[in-house]
């Protein structure tokens, strides 16, 4: 993941935190707030804490039931982690794994009208299937053409692991304008020629020590959830 500009980091820090100790508590919170809340940091306890641990798959499934989706994960402290959850944006692509999760949730009768409405909208606007080519590792035409012009970049790119290729394809596909897309294609090829993977965060030397301990400084109690 590429590093974020300071303004984006500040905005992330301002999102409220919701702490849960059970899957049922998360579902109750979503039932009450899914339609009137923006992004939140969902705080959960690590497996080592015992009964308070809620598996990642469980929190994602409940979010999908209400039309929400997860994104950024963070370690909060020795006992807790947090992950950013928000209502899914209309037109945002669906990954294969989330589509499989939704199919299982529908079969179990767990999807709510809000979640089903999001699925129906995605099927109508095409975002339900927009990642299918990415999941099959089909190289976009513009990137394929650019790689053909640089045999060295093409050779290195073809050796990248599937997960890296998919991340790059999604990054290119998420460009809002043709100009941005062209820049991302060019950067992918330029970096691939050096055997570097585009859209990967590369931490500056010495940055790790400088950042140590910042997480605790930003702790602000904002828990609207229940146990």
Short mmCIF file of C-alpha atoms in Angstrom, two decimals:
data_model
loop_
_atom_site.label_atom_id
_atom_site.label_comp_id
_atom_site.label_asym_id
_atom_site.label_seq_id
_atom_site.Cartn_x
_atom_site.Cartn_y
_atom_site.Cartn_z
CA UNK A 1 0.00 0.00 0.00
CA UNK A 2 1.31 3.41 -0.93
CA UNK A 3 1.94 5.93 1.85
CA UNK A 4 -0.86 8.40 2.56
CA UNK A 5 -0.59 12.20 2.45
CA UNK A 6 -0.73 13.96 5.84
CA UNK A 7 -4.27 15.25 5.25
CA UNK A 8 -5.56 11.72 4.65
CA UNK A 9 -3.78 10.44 7.76
CA UNK A 10 -5.36 13.18 9.87
CA UNK A 11 -8.79 12.33 8.51
CA UNK A 12 -8.30 8.65 9.34
CA UNK A 13 -7.35 9.51 12.91
CA UNK A 14 -10.61 11.42 13.36
CA UNK A 15 -12.89 8.47 12.65
CA UNK A 16 -14.61 7.13 15.78
CA UNK A 17 -13.72 3.78 17.31
CA UNK A 18 -16.25 1.08 18.08
CA UNK A 19 -15.10 -1.70 20.41
CA UNK A 20 -16.75 -5.13 20.32
CA UNK A 21 -16.24 -8.36 22.22
CA UNK A 22 -18.58 -10.61 20.22
CA UNK A 23 -19.97 -11.10 16.73
CA UNK A 24 -23.46 -10.48 18.09
CA UNK A 25 -22.41 -7.08 19.45
CA UNK A 26 -21.09 -6.06 16.02
CA UNK A 27 -24.33 -7.14 14.34
CA UNK A 28 -26.37 -5.18 16.88
CA UNK A 29 -24.26 -2.07 16.27
CA UNK A 30 -24.68 -2.39 12.51
CA UNK A 31 -28.43 -2.94 12.84
CA UNK A 32 -28.67 0.37 14.71
CA UNK A 33 -26.12 2.48 12.84
CA UNK A 34 -25.46 1.09 9.34
CA UNK A 35 -27.69 3.68 7.65
CA UNK A 36 -26.57 6.76 9.57
CA UNK A 37 -22.84 6.31 10.25
CA UNK A 38 -19.74 7.00 8.21
CA UNK A 39 -16.42 5.17 8.47
CA UNK A 40 -15.49 3.76 11.88
CA UNK A 41 -12.52 1.92 13.32
CA UNK A 42 -13.73 -1.44 14.58
CA UNK A 43 -11.61 -2.40 17.59
CA UNK A 44 -11.35 -6.12 18.35
CA UNK A 45 -9.29 -8.16 20.77
CA UNK A 46 -6.53 -10.51 19.67
CA UNK A 47 -6.86 -14.28 19.84
CA UNK A 48 -4.52 -14.41 22.85
CA UNK A 49 -7.13 -12.62 24.98
CA UNK A 50 -9.43 -15.65 24.89
CA UNK A 51 -13.20 -15.36 24.80
CA UNK A 52 -13.21 -11.72 23.64
CA UNK A 53 -11.61 -12.68 20.30
CA UNK A 54 -13.85 -12.23 17.23
CA UNK A 55 -12.42 -13.78 14.04
CA UNK A 56 -11.81 -11.56 11.02
CA UNK A 57 -14.19 -13.60 8.87
CA UNK A 58 -17.03 -13.05 11.32
CA UNK A 59 -16.71 -9.25 11.40
CA UNK A 60 -16.44 -9.08 7.60
CA UNK A 61 -19.49 -11.29 7.12
CA UNK A 62 -21.62 -9.13 9.41
CA UNK A 63 -20.46 -5.99 7.60
CA UNK A 64 -21.45 -7.46 4.24
CA UNK A 65 -24.88 -8.30 5.65
CA UNK A 66 -25.51 -4.57 6.06
CA UNK A 67 -23.77 -3.26 2.93
CA UNK A 68 -20.51 -2.32 4.67
CA UNK A 69 -16.95 -3.24 3.73
CA UNK A 70 -13.55 -3.35 5.45
CA UNK A 71 -10.29 -1.74 4.39
CA UNK A 72 -7.28 -0.60 6.46
CA UNK A 73 -6.05 -2.83 9.31
CA UNK A 74 -3.96 -1.53 12.21
CA UNK A 75 -2.42 -2.86 15.40
CA UNK A 76 -3.64 -0.79 18.33
CA UNK A 77 -1.70 -2.32 21.23
CA UNK A 78 -0.62 -5.70 22.62
CA UNK A 79 -4.22 -6.84 23.09
CA UNK A 80 -6.19 -5.09 20.35
CA UNK A 81 -6.28 -4.47 16.63
CA UNK A 82 -8.56 -2.21 14.65
CA UNK A 83 -9.81 -2.17 11.09
CA UNK A 84 -11.56 0.55 9.11
CA UNK A 85 -15.16 -0.27 8.14
CA UNK A 86 -17.48 1.92 6.09
CA UNK A 87 -20.60 1.74 3.93
CA UNK A 88 -19.67 0.38 0.52
CA UNK A 89 -19.47 3.14 -2.08
CA UNK A 90 -21.83 2.72 -5.05
CA UNK A 91 -19.92 1.44 -8.06
CA UNK A 92 -16.99 0.05 -6.07
CA UNK A 93 -15.81 -3.32 -7.45
CA UNK A 94 -16.52 -6.58 -5.64
CA UNK A 95 -13.76 -9.10 -4.97
CA UNK A 96 -14.37 -12.78 -5.63
CA UNK A 97 -13.95 -13.63 -1.97
CA UNK A 98 -16.62 -11.14 -0.89
CA UNK A 99 -18.97 -12.42 -3.58
CA UNK A 100 -18.49 -15.94 -2.23
CA UNK A 101 -19.13 -14.68 1.28
CA UNK A 102 -22.35 -13.00 0.17
CA UNK A 103 -23.56 -16.17 -1.55
CA UNK A 104 -23.05 -18.11 1.69
CA UNK A 105 -24.74 -15.40 3.77
CA UNK A 106 -27.76 -15.39 1.46
CA UNK A 107 -28.01 -19.17 1.75
CA UNK A 108 -27.88 -18.83 5.55
CA UNK A 109 -30.58 -16.13 5.53
CA UNK A 110 -28.29 -13.63 7.25
CA UNK A 111 -28.29 -10.85 4.64
CA UNK A 112 -30.39 -7.80 5.53
CA UNK A 113 -32.40 -5.69 3.05
CA UNK A 114 -29.59 -3.10 3.14
CA UNK A 115 -26.98 -5.67 2.17
CA UNK A 116 -29.15 -7.22 -0.54
CA UNK A 117 -29.87 -3.77 -1.98
CA UNK A 118 -26.13 -3.15 -2.31
CA UNK A 119 -25.69 -6.46 -4.15
CA UNK A 120 -28.59 -5.71 -6.50
CA UNK A 121 -27.20 -2.24 -7.26
CA UNK A 122 -23.76 -3.70 -8.01
CA UNK A 123 -25.25 -6.20 -10.45
CA UNK A 124 -27.13 -3.41 -12.20
CA UNK A 125 -24.19 -1.00 -12.54
CA UNK A 126 -21.61 -3.66 -13.46
CA UNK A 127 -19.41 -3.32 -10.38
CA UNK A 128 -20.36 -6.86 -9.30
CA UNK A 129 -18.31 -8.28 -12.18
CA UNK A 130 -15.75 -5.53 -12.81
CA UNK A 131 -12.98 -7.43 -10.99
CA UNK A 132 -13.57 -10.73 -12.78
CA UNK A 133 -10.78 -10.07 -15.30
CA UNK A 134 -8.44 -9.11 -12.46
CA UNK A 135 -9.18 -12.27 -10.51
CA UNK A 136 -8.36 -14.31 -13.61
CA UNK A 137 -5.02 -12.40 -13.91
CA UNK A 138 -5.95 -10.97 -17.30
CA UNK A 139 -3.50 -8.14 -18.04
CA UNK A 140 -5.31 -4.92 -19.09
CA UNK A 141 -4.76 -4.03 -22.75
CA UNK A 142 -2.99 -0.72 -22.06
CA UNK A 143 -0.61 -2.30 -19.55
CA UNK A 144 0.05 -5.27 -21.82
CA UNK A 145 0.94 -2.92 -24.69
CA UNK A 146 3.30 -0.91 -22.48
CA UNK A 147 5.00 -4.06 -21.19
CA UNK A 148 5.56 -5.30 -24.73
CA UNK A 149 7.59 -2.15 -25.38
CA UNK A 150 9.90 -3.00 -22.46
CA UNK A 151 11.01 -6.66 -22.54
CA UNK A 152 12.92 -6.29 -19.27
CA UNK A 153 9.89 -4.87 -17.46
CA UNK A 154 7.71 -7.58 -18.95
CA UNK A 155 10.04 -10.32 -17.78
CA UNK A 156 10.15 -9.06 -14.22
CA UNK A 157 6.40 -8.35 -14.15
CA UNK A 158 5.52 -11.86 -15.28
CA UNK A 159 7.57 -13.20 -12.35
CA UNK A 160 5.62 -11.17 -9.76
CA UNK A 161 3.34 -13.32 -7.56
CA UNK A 162 -0.38 -13.41 -8.44
CA UNK A 163 -1.34 -11.38 -5.36
CA UNK A 164 0.98 -8.56 -6.42
CA UNK A 165 -0.36 -8.54 -9.97
CA UNK A 166 -3.95 -8.38 -8.71
CA UNK A 167 -3.10 -5.47 -6.42
CA UNK A 168 -1.50 -3.59 -9.31
CA UNK A 169 -4.44 -4.35 -11.62
CA UNK A 170 -6.89 -3.05 -9.00
CA UNK A 171 -4.78 0.08 -8.51
CA UNK A 172 -4.83 0.77 -12.23
CA UNK A 173 -8.56 -0.01 -12.51
CA UNK A 174 -9.39 2.36 -9.63
CA UNK A 175 -8.00 5.42 -11.46
CA UNK A 176 -10.67 8.10 -11.71
CA UNK A 177 -9.42 9.64 -14.96
CA UNK A 178 -7.71 8.44 -18.13
CA UNK A 179 -4.69 10.59 -17.28
CA UNK A 180 -4.32 9.00 -13.86
CA UNK A 181 -4.68 5.55 -15.35
CA UNK A 182 -1.99 6.30 -17.93
CA UNK A 183 0.36 7.51 -15.15
CA UNK A 184 -0.20 4.33 -13.19
CA UNK A 185 0.45 2.15 -16.21
CA UNK A 186 3.66 4.06 -16.93
CA UNK A 187 4.80 3.82 -13.30
CA UNK A 188 4.08 0.09 -13.24
CA UNK A 189 6.28 -0.47 -16.29
CA UNK A 190 9.03 1.89 -15.12
CA UNK A 191 9.30 0.18 -11.75
CA UNK A 192 8.94 -3.32 -13.17
CA UNK A 193 11.99 -2.67 -15.34
CA UNK A 194 13.89 -2.33 -12.03
CA UNK A 195 12.17 -5.42 -10.59
CA UNK A 196 10.16 -3.19 -8.25
CA UNK A 197 6.46 -3.71 -7.65
CA UNK A 198 4.27 -0.66 -8.19
CA UNK A 199 1.74 0.47 -5.60
CA UNK A 200 3.79 -1.05 -2.77
CA UNK A 201 4.69 1.02 0.28
CA UNK A 202 8.45 1.40 0.62
CA UNK A 203 9.28 2.74 4.07
CA UNK A 204 12.07 5.35 4.10
CA UNK A 205 15.20 4.40 6.00
CA UNK A 206 14.98 5.36 9.66
CA UNK A 207 11.23 5.94 9.51
CA UNK A 208 10.38 2.95 11.67
CA UNK A 209 12.15 4.28 14.75
CA UNK A 210 10.71 7.75 14.25
CA UNK A 211 7.19 6.36 14.20
CA UNK A 212 7.52 4.13 17.23
CA UNK A 213 4.96 4.72 19.93
CA UNK A 214 2.78 7.12 17.98
CA UNK A 215 -0.25 4.84 18.05
CA UNK A 216 -0.81 5.27 21.78
CA UNK A 217 -0.59 9.04 21.47
CA UNK A 218 -3.60 9.10 19.16
CA UNK A 219 -5.77 6.94 21.41
CA UNK A 220 -9.02 8.77 21.98
CA UNK A 221 -11.91 7.04 23.57
CA UNK A 222 -14.79 6.97 21.13
CA UNK A 223 -16.45 3.62 21.61
CA UNK A 224 -20.09 3.52 20.63
CA UNK A 225 -20.31 -0.26 20.58
CA UNK A 226 -21.30 -2.80 23.20
CA UNK A 227 -19.71 -5.87 24.67
#
